[in-house]
PDB file of C-alpha atoms in Angstrom:
ATOM      1  CA  UNK A 568      -2.061  20.916 -22.825  1.00  0.00           C
ATOM      2  CA  UNK A 569      -1.307  20.036 -19.202  1.00  0.00           C
ATOM      3  CA  UNK A 570      -0.329  16.489 -20.168  1.00  0.00           C
ATOM      4  CA  UNK A 571       2.166  17.821 -22.719  1.00  0.00           C
ATOM      5  CA  UNK A 572       3.671  20.200 -20.150  1.00  0.00           C
ATOM      6  CA  UNK A 573       3.938  17.488 -17.520  1.00  0.00           C
ATOM      7  CA  UNK A 574       5.497  15.140 -20.088  1.00  0.00           C
ATOM      8  CA  UNK A 575       8.122  17.801 -20.807  1.00  0.00           C
ATOM      9  CA  UNK A 576       8.760  18.259 -17.091  1.00  0.00           C
ATOM     10  CA  UNK A 577       9.083  14.491 -16.640  1.00  0.00           C
ATOM     11  CA  UNK A 578      11.583  14.230 -19.492  1.00  0.00           C
ATOM     12  CA  UNK A 579      13.593  17.099 -18.008  1.00  0.00           C
ATOM     13  CA  UNK A 580      13.669  15.416 -14.581  1.00  0.00           C
ATOM     14  CA  UNK A 581      14.810  12.177 -16.229  1.00  0.00           C
ATOM     15  CA  UNK A 582      17.589  14.010 -18.083  1.00  0.00           C
ATOM     16  CA  UNK A 583      18.732  15.768 -14.895  1.00  0.00           C
ATOM     17  CA  UNK A 584      18.630  12.506 -12.949  1.00  0.00           C
ATOM     18  CA  UNK A 585      20.700  10.610 -15.491  1.00  0.00           C
ATOM     19  CA  UNK A 586      23.146  13.305 -16.594  1.00  0.00           C
ATOM     20  CA  UNK A 587      22.895  16.274 -14.234  1.00  0.00           C
ATOM     21  CA  UNK A 588      26.373  16.098 -12.762  1.00  0.00           C
ATOM     22  CA  UNK A 589      27.983  15.117 -16.046  1.00  0.00           C
ATOM     23  CA  UNK A 590      26.444  18.038 -17.977  1.00  0.00           C
ATOM     24  CA  UNK A 591      26.774  20.483 -15.095  1.00  0.00           C
ATOM     25  CA  UNK A 592      24.190  21.792 -12.686  1.00  0.00           C
ATOM     26  CA  UNK A 593      24.651  25.461 -13.532  1.00  0.00           C
ATOM     27  CA  UNK A 594      24.492  24.773 -17.279  1.00  0.00           C
ATOM     28  CA  UNK A 595      21.316  22.735 -16.828  1.00  0.00           C
ATOM     29  CA  UNK A 596      19.624  25.405 -14.693  1.00  0.00           C
ATOM     30  CA  UNK A 597      20.376  28.013 -17.345  1.00  0.00           C
ATOM     31  CA  UNK A 598      19.117  25.691 -20.077  1.00  0.00           C
ATOM     32  CA  UNK A 599      15.948  24.807 -18.182  1.00  0.00           C
ATOM     33  CA  UNK A 600      15.166  28.483 -17.630  1.00  0.00           C
ATOM     34  CA  UNK A 601      15.675  29.226 -21.314  1.00  0.00           C
ATOM     35  CA  UNK A 602      13.590  26.233 -22.439  1.00  0.00           C
ATOM     36  CA  UNK A 603      10.764  27.186 -20.086  1.00  0.00           C
ATOM     37  CA  UNK A 604      10.903  30.730 -21.398  1.00  0.00           C
ATOM     38  CA  UNK A 605      10.975  29.729 -25.061  1.00  0.00           C
ATOM     39  CA  UNK A 606       8.131  27.257 -24.597  1.00  0.00           C
ATOM     40  CA  UNK A 607       6.064  29.750 -22.612  1.00  0.00           C
ATOM     41  CA  UNK A 608       6.587  32.502 -25.182  1.00  0.00           C
ATOM     42  CA  UNK A 609       5.591  30.019 -27.861  1.00  0.00           C
ATOM     43  CA  UNK A 610       2.366  29.157 -26.051  1.00  0.00           C
ATOM     44  CA  UNK A 611       1.624  32.850 -25.576  1.00  0.00           C
ATOM     45  CA  UNK A 612       2.280  33.707 -29.232  1.00  0.00           C
ATOM     46  CA  UNK A 613       0.686  30.879 -31.226  1.00  0.00           C
ATOM     47  CA  UNK A 614      -2.943  30.241 -32.061  1.00  0.00           C
ATOM     48  CA  UNK A 615      -2.826  26.641 -33.274  1.00  0.00           C
ATOM     49  CA  UNK A 616      -3.399  23.803 -30.822  1.00  0.00           C
ATOM     50  CA  UNK A 617      -0.518  21.651 -32.107  1.00  0.00           C
ATOM     51  CA  UNK A 618       1.935  24.537 -31.842  1.00  0.00           C
ATOM     52  CA  UNK A 619       0.695  25.313 -28.321  1.00  0.00           C
ATOM     53  CA  UNK A 620       1.171  21.648 -27.377  1.00  0.00           C
ATOM     54  CA  UNK A 621       4.742  21.779 -28.640  1.00  0.00           C
ATOM     55  CA  UNK A 622       5.345  24.954 -26.623  1.00  0.00           C
ATOM     56  CA  UNK A 623       3.869  23.344 -23.509  1.00  0.00           C
ATOM     57  CA  UNK A 624       6.145  20.307 -23.948  1.00  0.00           C
ATOM     58  CA  UNK A 625       9.279  22.389 -24.527  1.00  0.00           C
ATOM     59  CA  UNK A 626       8.357  24.881 -21.815  1.00  0.00           C
ATOM     60  CA  UNK A 627       7.432  22.168 -19.310  1.00  0.00           C
ATOM     61  CA  UNK A 628       4.233  24.115 -18.540  1.00  0.00           C
ATOM     62  CA  UNK A 629       2.093  22.594 -15.834  1.00  0.00           C
ATOM     63  CA  UNK A 630      -0.795  23.489 -13.610  1.00  0.00           C
ATOM     64  CA  UNK A 631       0.517  21.903 -10.422  1.00  0.00           C
ATOM     65  CA  UNK A 632       0.865  25.217  -8.619  1.00  0.00           C
ATOM     66  CA  UNK A 633       4.363  24.467  -7.304  1.00  0.00           C
ATOM     67  CA  UNK A 634       7.683  23.720  -8.885  1.00  0.00           C
ATOM     68  CA  UNK A 635       8.103  19.969  -9.059  1.00  0.00           C
ATOM     69  CA  UNK A 636      10.396  19.818 -12.042  1.00  0.00           C
ATOM     70  CA  UNK A 637      14.009  19.429 -12.953  1.00  0.00           C
ATOM     71  CA  UNK A 638      15.044  22.823 -11.538  1.00  0.00           C
ATOM     72  CA  UNK A 639      13.802  21.790  -8.111  1.00  0.00           C
ATOM     73  CA  UNK A 640      15.861  18.592  -8.309  1.00  0.00           C
ATOM     74  CA  UNK A 641      18.990  20.570  -9.178  1.00  0.00           C
ATOM     75  CA  UNK A 642      18.398  23.307  -6.612  1.00  0.00           C
ATOM     76  CA  UNK A 643      17.950  20.790  -3.822  1.00  0.00           C
ATOM     77  CA  UNK A 644      21.148  19.059  -4.876  1.00  0.00           C
ATOM     78  CA  UNK A 645      23.037  22.372  -4.893  1.00  0.00           C
ATOM     79  CA  UNK A 646      21.874  23.803  -1.569  1.00  0.00           C
ATOM     80  CA  UNK A 647      23.741  21.396   0.773  1.00  0.00           C
ATOM     81  CA  UNK A 648      27.011  22.138  -1.033  1.00  0.00           C
ATOM     82  CA  UNK A 649      26.693  25.863  -0.398  1.00  0.00           C
ATOM     83  CA  UNK A 650      26.777  25.752   3.427  1.00  0.00           C
ATOM     84  CA  UNK A 651      28.149  23.675   6.270  1.00  0.00           C
ATOM     85  CA  UNK A 652      26.196  20.879   7.922  1.00  0.00           C
ATOM     86  CA  UNK A 653      24.980  23.133  10.736  1.00  0.00           C
ATOM     87  CA  UNK A 654      23.390  25.606   8.312  1.00  0.00           C
ATOM     88  CA  UNK A 655      21.511  23.219   6.028  1.00  0.00           C
ATOM     89  CA  UNK A 656      18.204  23.279   7.891  1.00  0.00           C
ATOM     90  CA  UNK A 657      18.176  27.084   7.893  1.00  0.00           C
ATOM     91  CA  UNK A 658      19.032  27.255   4.177  1.00  0.00           C
ATOM     92  CA  UNK A 659      16.296  24.774   3.223  1.00  0.00           C
ATOM     93  CA  UNK A 660      13.810  26.611   5.454  1.00  0.00           C
ATOM     94  CA  UNK A 661      14.559  29.920   3.696  1.00  0.00           C
ATOM     95  CA  UNK A 662      14.450  28.187   0.319  1.00  0.00           C
ATOM     96  CA  UNK A 663      10.973  26.810   1.019  1.00  0.00           C
ATOM     97  CA  UNK A 664       9.745  30.058   2.579  1.00  0.00           C
ATOM     98  CA  UNK A 665      10.841  32.100  -0.432  1.00  0.00           C
ATOM     99  CA  UNK A 666       9.344  29.545  -2.784  1.00  0.00           C
ATOM    100  CA  UNK A 667       6.019  29.734  -0.921  1.00  0.00           C
ATOM    101  CA  UNK A 668       6.082  33.541  -1.014  1.00  0.00           C
ATOM    102  CA  UNK A 669       6.698  33.371  -4.751  1.00  0.00           C
ATOM    103  CA  UNK A 670       3.772  30.977  -5.160  1.00  0.00           C
ATOM    104  CA  UNK A 671       1.501  33.290  -3.164  1.00  0.00           C
ATOM    105  CA  UNK A 672       2.523  36.307  -5.253  1.00  0.00           C
ATOM    106  CA  UNK A 673       1.994  34.287  -8.417  1.00  0.00           C
ATOM    107  CA  UNK A 674      -1.475  33.268  -7.269  1.00  0.00           C
ATOM    108  CA  UNK A 675      -2.319  36.925  -6.632  1.00  0.00           C
ATOM    109  CA  UNK A 676      -0.951  37.919 -10.021  1.00  0.00           C
ATOM    110  CA  UNK A 677      -3.022  35.183 -11.704  1.00  0.00           C
ATOM    111  CA  UNK A 678      -6.125  37.275 -11.061  1.00  0.00           C
ATOM    112  CA  UNK A 679      -4.804  40.272 -12.983  1.00  0.00           C
ATOM    113  CA  UNK A 680      -5.767  38.964 -16.470  1.00  0.00           C
ATOM    114  CA  UNK A 681      -9.418  38.572 -15.453  1.00  0.00           C
ATOM    115  CA  UNK A 682      -9.473  42.166 -14.179  1.00  0.00           C
ATOM    116  CA  UNK A 683      -7.905  43.391 -17.402  1.00  0.00           C
ATOM    117  CA  UNK A 684     -10.133  41.402 -19.800  1.00  0.00           C
ATOM    118  CA  UNK A 685     -13.166  43.677 -19.657  1.00  0.00           C
ATOM    119  CA  UNK A 686     -14.686  43.812 -23.118  1.00  0.00           C
ATOM    120  CA  UNK A 687     -11.678  43.280 -25.387  1.00  0.00           C
ATOM    121  CA  UNK A 688      -9.879  40.213 -26.595  1.00  0.00           C
ATOM    122  CA  UNK A 689     -10.283  37.621 -23.845  1.00  0.00           C
ATOM    123  CA  UNK A 690      -7.108  35.764 -24.835  1.00  0.00           C
ATOM    124  CA  UNK A 691      -4.811  38.786 -24.826  1.00  0.00           C
ATOM    125  CA  UNK A 692      -4.547  39.089 -21.018  1.00  0.00           C
ATOM    126  CA  UNK A 693      -3.856  35.354 -20.743  1.00  0.00           C
ATOM    127  CA  UNK A 694      -1.196  35.571 -23.445  1.00  0.00           C
ATOM    128  CA  UNK A 695       0.407  38.490 -21.615  1.00  0.00           C
ATOM    129  CA  UNK A 696       0.319  36.555 -18.327  1.00  0.00           C
ATOM    130  CA  UNK A 697       1.964  33.488 -19.864  1.00  0.00           C
ATOM    131  CA  UNK A 698       4.467  35.753 -21.631  1.00  0.00           C
ATOM    132  CA  UNK A 699       5.416  37.472 -18.370  1.00  0.00           C
ATOM    133  CA  UNK A 700       5.900  34.081 -16.710  1.00  0.00           C
ATOM    134  CA  UNK A 701       8.068  32.981 -19.634  1.00  0.00           C
ATOM    135  CA  UNK A 702      10.244  36.074 -19.312  1.00  0.00           C
ATOM    136  CA  UNK A 703      10.630  35.409 -15.581  1.00  0.00           C
ATOM    137  CA  UNK A 704      11.831  31.876 -16.407  1.00  0.00           C
ATOM    138  CA  UNK A 705      14.415  33.304 -18.798  1.00  0.00           C
ATOM    139  CA  UNK A 706      15.520  35.794 -16.140  1.00  0.00           C
ATOM    140  CA  UNK A 707      15.891  33.038 -13.543  1.00  0.00           C
ATOM    141  CA  UNK A 708      17.921  30.976 -15.997  1.00  0.00           C
ATOM    142  CA  UNK A 709      20.213  33.904 -16.716  1.00  0.00           C
ATOM    143  CA  UNK A 710      20.652  34.567 -12.994  1.00  0.00           C
ATOM    144  CA  UNK A 711      21.951  31.011 -12.675  1.00  0.00           C
ATOM    145  CA  UNK A 712      24.961  32.055 -14.758  1.00  0.00           C
ATOM    146  CA  UNK A 713      26.202  33.760 -11.581  1.00  0.00           C
ATOM    147  CA  UNK A 714      26.233  30.577  -9.495  1.00  0.00           C
ATOM    148  CA  UNK A 715      29.622  29.867  -7.985  1.00  0.00           C
ATOM    149  CA  UNK A 716      31.714  26.706  -7.992  1.00  0.00           C
ATOM    150  CA  UNK A 717      29.795  25.232  -5.035  1.00  0.00           C
ATOM    151  CA  UNK A 718      26.827  24.770  -7.380  1.00  0.00           C
ATOM    152  CA  UNK A 719      28.876  22.215  -9.290  1.00  0.00           C
ATOM    153  CA  UNK A 720      29.854  20.159  -6.254  1.00  0.00           C
ATOM    154  CA  UNK A 721      28.433  16.726  -5.769  1.00  0.00           C
ATOM    155  CA  UNK A 722      28.723  14.395  -2.856  1.00  0.00           C
ATOM    156  CA  UNK A 723      30.848  11.299  -3.406  1.00  0.00           C
ATOM    157  CA  UNK A 724      31.556   9.243  -0.309  1.00  0.00           C
ATOM    158  CA  UNK A 725      30.694  12.220   1.890  1.00  0.00           C
ATOM    159  CA  UNK A 726      33.255  14.533   0.264  1.00  0.00           C
ATOM    160  CA  UNK A 727      32.545  17.231  -2.267  1.00  0.00           C
ATOM    161  CA  UNK A 728      34.022  16.782  -5.700  1.00  0.00           C
ATOM    162  CA  UNK A 729      34.362  19.763  -8.032  1.00  0.00           C
ATOM    163  CA  UNK A 730      33.311  19.221 -11.602  1.00  0.00           C
ATOM    164  CA  UNK A 731      34.803  21.327 -14.362  1.00  0.00           C
TER     165      UNK A 731
END
């Protein structure tokens, strides 16, 4: 299951690396959020192993504990274009701080299914947990629709170029 998720994440990073600026950073972030959500909801809803593997691949599910996928690549490409040179360190510091806070909250929330599982269906709390994560991915993808034109900038010879 983890290998399928990591394979999906690797394919997504490859796609972003080769075509990220041509396809559009905002469009890719939205698409990645939706794919992660669809794959996660699939994993949460299915019972068959093959179907769960397909969901893990599509959803880029992994057990690494931190985002190391295509969204991270895009976000780190976008951040420098959103502020001047003197603000980049501060923006990356806040980015990493907020990401670490999110990871800590996620780790705390990971214990909720085991508290809930007393006596009933042991898989139901895990399915709900994966489903909630999937919905959060969809929400993050939809929030990316609000990214401004600076998200589409890319550095070429030290100057920003706007992509349409």
